[in-house]
Amino acid sequence: MTSKFQIQDLVEQSQTRTIHRVRESDGTVLRLTRLLLDEGDREQLRRSQRLRQALDELKALRHPSLVKVLDCGLDEKGIPWVMSRWEKGEL
């Protein structure tokens, strides 16, 4: 993730994910979803040759029923994350 985002608050946490409300440098409110994987799974993702392709495909998805993925990747600890627009309603 780049430093142009500021995490505002933790909105939801479960055993498999966290959802944060994030503010972009221009004030836009975004949603950051982080997938909580164990260290072994994170290490496999770091080494995956298909990971970059899969992330690019995720960002390219377009459908009226899907929220657009603005960015995604692995953080410094290997935790997968997805950034999307903040949509009001159910998480």
Short mmCIF file of N, CA and C in Angstrom, two decimals:
data_model
loop_
_atom_site.label_atom_id
_atom_site.label_comp_id
_atom_site.label_asym_id
_atom_site.label_seq_id
_atom_site.Cartn_x
_atom_site.Cartn_y
_atom_site.Cartn_z
N MET A 1 0.84 -1.18 0.00
CA MET A 1 0.00 0.00 0.00
C MET A 1 0.88 1.24 0.00
N THR A 2 0.41 2.26 -0.65
CA THR A 2 1.21 3.48 -0.70
C THR A 2 0.86 4.39 0.48
N SER A 3 1.71 5.35 0.73
CA SER A 3 1.52 6.24 1.88
C SER A 3 0.46 7.31 1.64
N LYS A 4 -0.16 7.34 0.46
CA LYS A 4 -1.19 8.36 0.21
C LYS A 4 -2.51 8.02 0.88
N PHE A 5 -2.58 6.88 1.57
CA PHE A 5 -3.78 6.47 2.28
C PHE A 5 -3.57 6.57 3.78
N GLN A 6 -4.60 7.02 4.49
CA GLN A 6 -4.56 7.11 5.95
C GLN A 6 -5.69 6.26 6.51
N ILE A 7 -5.35 5.23 7.30
CA ILE A 7 -6.38 4.38 7.90
C ILE A 7 -7.12 5.19 8.96
N GLN A 8 -8.44 5.27 8.83
CA GLN A 8 -9.27 6.05 9.76
C GLN A 8 -9.74 5.20 10.94
N ASP A 9 -10.34 4.05 10.65
CA ASP A 9 -10.83 3.20 11.75
C ASP A 9 -11.08 1.78 11.27
N LEU A 10 -11.12 0.87 12.24
CA LEU A 10 -11.45 -0.54 11.99
C LEU A 10 -12.97 -0.64 12.03
N VAL A 11 -13.56 -1.12 10.94
CA VAL A 11 -15.01 -1.20 10.82
C VAL A 11 -15.51 -2.59 11.19
N GLU A 12 -14.77 -3.61 10.77
CA GLU A 12 -15.19 -4.98 11.02
C GLU A 12 -13.96 -5.87 11.12
N GLN A 13 -14.04 -6.87 12.00
CA GLN A 13 -12.95 -7.84 12.10
C GLN A 13 -13.56 -9.21 12.34
N SER A 14 -13.06 -10.20 11.60
CA SER A 14 -13.47 -11.58 11.78
C SER A 14 -12.21 -12.44 11.83
N GLN A 15 -12.38 -13.74 11.85
CA GLN A 15 -11.21 -14.62 11.87
C GLN A 15 -10.47 -14.62 10.54
N THR A 16 -11.14 -14.19 9.47
CA THR A 16 -10.54 -14.27 8.14
C THR A 16 -10.21 -12.93 7.49
N ARG A 17 -10.73 -11.81 8.03
CA ARG A 17 -10.49 -10.53 7.39
C ARG A 17 -10.68 -9.37 8.35
N THR A 18 -10.12 -8.23 7.96
CA THR A 18 -10.42 -6.97 8.63
C THR A 18 -10.85 -5.99 7.54
N ILE A 19 -11.74 -5.08 7.91
CA ILE A 19 -12.17 -4.02 7.01
C ILE A 19 -11.94 -2.69 7.72
N HIS A 20 -11.22 -1.81 7.03
CA HIS A 20 -10.89 -0.49 7.56
C HIS A 20 -11.48 0.58 6.66
N ARG A 21 -11.92 1.67 7.28
CA ARG A 21 -12.28 2.87 6.51
C ARG A 21 -10.97 3.65 6.35
N VAL A 22 -10.69 4.04 5.11
CA VAL A 22 -9.42 4.68 4.77
C VAL A 22 -9.72 5.99 4.05
N ARG A 23 -8.90 6.99 4.30
CA ARG A 23 -9.06 8.27 3.61
C ARG A 23 -7.85 8.48 2.71
N GLU A 24 -8.15 8.80 1.44
CA GLU A 24 -7.10 9.09 0.47
C GLU A 24 -6.61 10.52 0.70
N SER A 25 -5.46 10.87 0.17
CA SER A 25 -4.90 12.20 0.40
C SER A 25 -5.82 13.32 -0.09
N ASP A 26 -6.69 13.03 -1.07
CA ASP A 26 -7.63 14.06 -1.55
C ASP A 26 -8.94 14.07 -0.77
N GLY A 27 -9.06 13.24 0.28
CA GLY A 27 -10.24 13.21 1.13
C GLY A 27 -11.24 12.11 0.78
N THR A 28 -11.05 11.42 -0.33
CA THR A 28 -11.94 10.35 -0.74
C THR A 28 -11.90 9.22 0.29
N VAL A 29 -13.08 8.72 0.67
CA VAL A 29 -13.16 7.62 1.63
C VAL A 29 -13.16 6.30 0.86
N LEU A 30 -12.28 5.39 1.29
CA LEU A 30 -12.13 4.10 0.64
C LEU A 30 -12.27 2.97 1.65
N ARG A 31 -12.36 1.75 1.14
CA ARG A 31 -12.47 0.55 1.97
C ARG A 31 -11.22 -0.30 1.75
N LEU A 32 -10.56 -0.64 2.83
CA LEU A 32 -9.40 -1.52 2.80
C LEU A 32 -9.79 -2.85 3.44
N THR A 33 -9.73 -3.92 2.67
CA THR A 33 -9.99 -5.26 3.20
C THR A 33 -8.67 -6.01 3.23
N ARG A 34 -8.34 -6.56 4.39
CA ARG A 34 -7.11 -7.35 4.55
C ARG A 34 -7.51 -8.78 4.90
N LEU A 35 -6.94 -9.75 4.19
CA LEU A 35 -7.23 -11.16 4.44
C LEU A 35 -6.24 -11.70 5.46
N LEU A 36 -6.75 -12.31 6.50
CA LEU A 36 -5.90 -12.78 7.59
C LEU A 36 -5.53 -14.25 7.34
N LEU A 37 -4.31 -14.45 6.88
CA LEU A 37 -3.80 -15.79 6.58
C LEU A 37 -2.67 -16.13 7.53
N ASP A 38 -2.44 -17.43 7.74
CA ASP A 38 -1.32 -17.82 8.59
C ASP A 38 -0.01 -17.62 7.82
N GLU A 39 1.09 -17.65 8.52
CA GLU A 39 2.41 -17.34 7.94
C GLU A 39 2.73 -18.25 6.76
N GLY A 40 2.40 -19.54 6.84
CA GLY A 40 2.67 -20.46 5.75
C GLY A 40 1.95 -20.08 4.47
N ASP A 41 0.68 -19.72 4.60
CA ASP A 41 -0.10 -19.30 3.43
C ASP A 41 0.44 -18.00 2.85
N ARG A 42 0.85 -17.07 3.72
CA ARG A 42 1.40 -15.80 3.24
C ARG A 42 2.71 -16.03 2.50
N GLU A 43 3.53 -16.94 2.98
CA GLU A 43 4.80 -17.24 2.31
C GLU A 43 4.55 -17.85 0.93
N GLN A 44 3.56 -18.71 0.83
CA GLN A 44 3.21 -19.28 -0.48
C GLN A 44 2.77 -18.19 -1.45
N LEU A 45 1.99 -17.23 -0.98
CA LEU A 45 1.57 -16.13 -1.84
C LEU A 45 2.75 -15.29 -2.31
N ARG A 46 3.69 -15.03 -1.42
CA ARG A 46 4.86 -14.23 -1.79
C ARG A 46 5.65 -14.89 -2.91
N ARG A 47 5.68 -16.23 -2.91
CA ARG A 47 6.46 -16.96 -3.91
C ARG A 47 5.65 -17.29 -5.16
N SER A 48 4.36 -17.07 -5.14
CA SER A 48 3.49 -17.46 -6.25
C SER A 48 3.81 -16.67 -7.51
N GLN A 49 4.05 -17.37 -8.60
CA GLN A 49 4.31 -16.71 -9.87
C GLN A 49 3.02 -16.21 -10.51
N ARG A 50 1.89 -16.75 -10.11
CA ARG A 50 0.60 -16.34 -10.66
C ARG A 50 -0.02 -15.17 -9.89
N LEU A 51 0.57 -14.81 -8.78
CA LEU A 51 -0.04 -13.78 -7.94
C LEU A 51 -0.20 -12.46 -8.69
N ARG A 52 0.83 -11.95 -9.32
CA ARG A 52 0.75 -10.66 -10.02
C ARG A 52 -0.34 -10.70 -11.09
N GLN A 53 -0.42 -11.80 -11.84
CA GLN A 53 -1.45 -11.94 -12.86
C GLN A 53 -2.85 -11.92 -12.23
N ALA A 54 -3.02 -12.65 -11.12
CA ALA A 54 -4.31 -12.70 -10.45
C ALA A 54 -4.71 -11.32 -9.92
N LEU A 55 -3.76 -10.57 -9.37
CA LEU A 55 -4.06 -9.23 -8.87
C LEU A 55 -4.45 -8.29 -10.01
N ASP A 56 -3.76 -8.40 -11.14
CA ASP A 56 -4.10 -7.58 -12.30
C ASP A 56 -5.51 -7.92 -12.81
N GLU A 57 -5.84 -9.21 -12.81
CA GLU A 57 -7.18 -9.63 -13.24
C GLU A 57 -8.25 -9.10 -12.29
N LEU A 58 -7.97 -9.12 -11.00
CA LEU A 58 -8.92 -8.60 -10.01
C LEU A 58 -9.18 -7.11 -10.25
N LYS A 59 -8.14 -6.34 -10.51
CA LYS A 59 -8.29 -4.91 -10.75
C LYS A 59 -9.04 -4.63 -12.05
N ALA A 60 -8.97 -5.55 -13.01
CA ALA A 60 -9.60 -5.35 -14.31
C ALA A 60 -11.08 -5.74 -14.34
N LEU A 61 -11.57 -6.44 -13.30
CA LEU A 61 -12.97 -6.87 -13.30
C LEU A 61 -13.92 -5.68 -13.34
N ARG A 62 -14.91 -5.75 -14.20
CA ARG A 62 -15.93 -4.70 -14.30
C ARG A 62 -17.29 -5.37 -14.44
N HIS A 63 -18.19 -5.04 -13.53
CA HIS A 63 -19.55 -5.56 -13.58
C HIS A 63 -20.41 -4.64 -12.71
N PRO A 64 -21.64 -4.38 -13.11
CA PRO A 64 -22.49 -3.48 -12.34
C PRO A 64 -22.74 -3.94 -10.89
N SER A 65 -22.64 -5.23 -10.64
CA SER A 65 -22.88 -5.76 -9.29
C SER A 65 -21.62 -5.82 -8.43
N LEU A 66 -20.46 -5.47 -9.00
CA LEU A 66 -19.20 -5.53 -8.26
C LEU A 66 -18.66 -4.13 -7.98
N VAL A 67 -18.11 -3.96 -6.80
CA VAL A 67 -17.41 -2.71 -6.47
C VAL A 67 -16.06 -2.76 -7.17
N LYS A 68 -15.67 -1.68 -7.80
CA LYS A 68 -14.40 -1.63 -8.54
C LYS A 68 -13.22 -1.70 -7.57
N VAL A 69 -12.28 -2.59 -7.86
CA VAL A 69 -11.05 -2.70 -7.09
C VAL A 69 -10.09 -1.63 -7.61
N LEU A 70 -9.67 -0.73 -6.72
CA LEU A 70 -8.78 0.35 -7.11
C LEU A 70 -7.32 -0.08 -7.09
N ASP A 71 -6.99 -0.91 -6.12
CA ASP A 71 -5.62 -1.41 -5.99
C ASP A 71 -5.65 -2.62 -5.09
N CYS A 72 -4.63 -3.44 -5.18
CA CYS A 72 -4.52 -4.63 -4.32
C CYS A 72 -3.08 -5.10 -4.34
N GLY A 73 -2.74 -5.94 -3.38
CA GLY A 73 -1.38 -6.45 -3.31
C GLY A 73 -1.10 -7.14 -2.00
N LEU A 74 0.17 -7.23 -1.66
CA LEU A 74 0.62 -7.80 -0.39
C LEU A 74 1.34 -6.70 0.38
N ASP A 75 1.07 -6.60 1.68
CA ASP A 75 1.80 -5.62 2.47
C ASP A 75 3.16 -6.17 2.86
N GLU A 76 3.90 -5.42 3.66
CA GLU A 76 5.27 -5.81 4.02
C GLU A 76 5.33 -7.12 4.80
N LYS A 77 4.22 -7.54 5.41
CA LYS A 77 4.17 -8.82 6.13
C LYS A 77 3.60 -9.94 5.28
N GLY A 78 3.29 -9.64 4.01
CA GLY A 78 2.74 -10.65 3.12
C GLY A 78 1.24 -10.82 3.25
N ILE A 79 0.57 -9.87 3.92
CA ILE A 79 -0.88 -9.95 4.10
C ILE A 79 -1.56 -9.37 2.85
N PRO A 80 -2.43 -10.16 2.19
CA PRO A 80 -3.13 -9.65 1.01
C PRO A 80 -4.13 -8.56 1.38
N TRP A 81 -4.23 -7.54 0.54
CA TRP A 81 -5.16 -6.45 0.78
C TRP A 81 -5.81 -6.02 -0.53
N VAL A 82 -7.02 -5.47 -0.41
CA VAL A 82 -7.78 -4.97 -1.55
C VAL A 82 -8.34 -3.61 -1.16
N MET A 83 -8.13 -2.61 -2.04
CA MET A 83 -8.65 -1.27 -1.82
C MET A 83 -9.77 -1.03 -2.81
N SER A 84 -10.92 -0.57 -2.31
CA SER A 84 -12.06 -0.28 -3.17
C SER A 84 -12.76 0.98 -2.64
N ARG A 85 -13.71 1.46 -3.40
CA ARG A 85 -14.48 2.61 -2.96
C ARG A 85 -15.33 2.22 -1.75
N TRP A 86 -15.57 3.18 -0.88
CA TRP A 86 -16.44 2.94 0.27
C TRP A 86 -17.87 3.02 -0.23
N GLU A 87 -18.62 1.95 -0.06
CA GLU A 87 -20.02 1.91 -0.48
C GLU A 87 -20.88 1.80 0.77
N LYS A 88 -21.89 2.61 0.87
CA LYS A 88 -22.80 2.53 2.03
C LYS A 88 -23.64 1.27 1.90
N GLY A 89 -23.98 0.71 3.04
CA GLY A 89 -24.81 -0.50 3.04
C GLY A 89 -24.12 -1.62 3.77
N GLU A 90 -24.53 -2.83 3.51
CA GLU A 90 -23.98 -4.01 4.17
C GLU A 90 -22.53 -4.22 3.75
N LEU A 91 -21.71 -4.73 4.68
CA LEU A 91 -20.32 -5.04 4.36
C LEU A 91 -20.22 -6.40 3.74
#
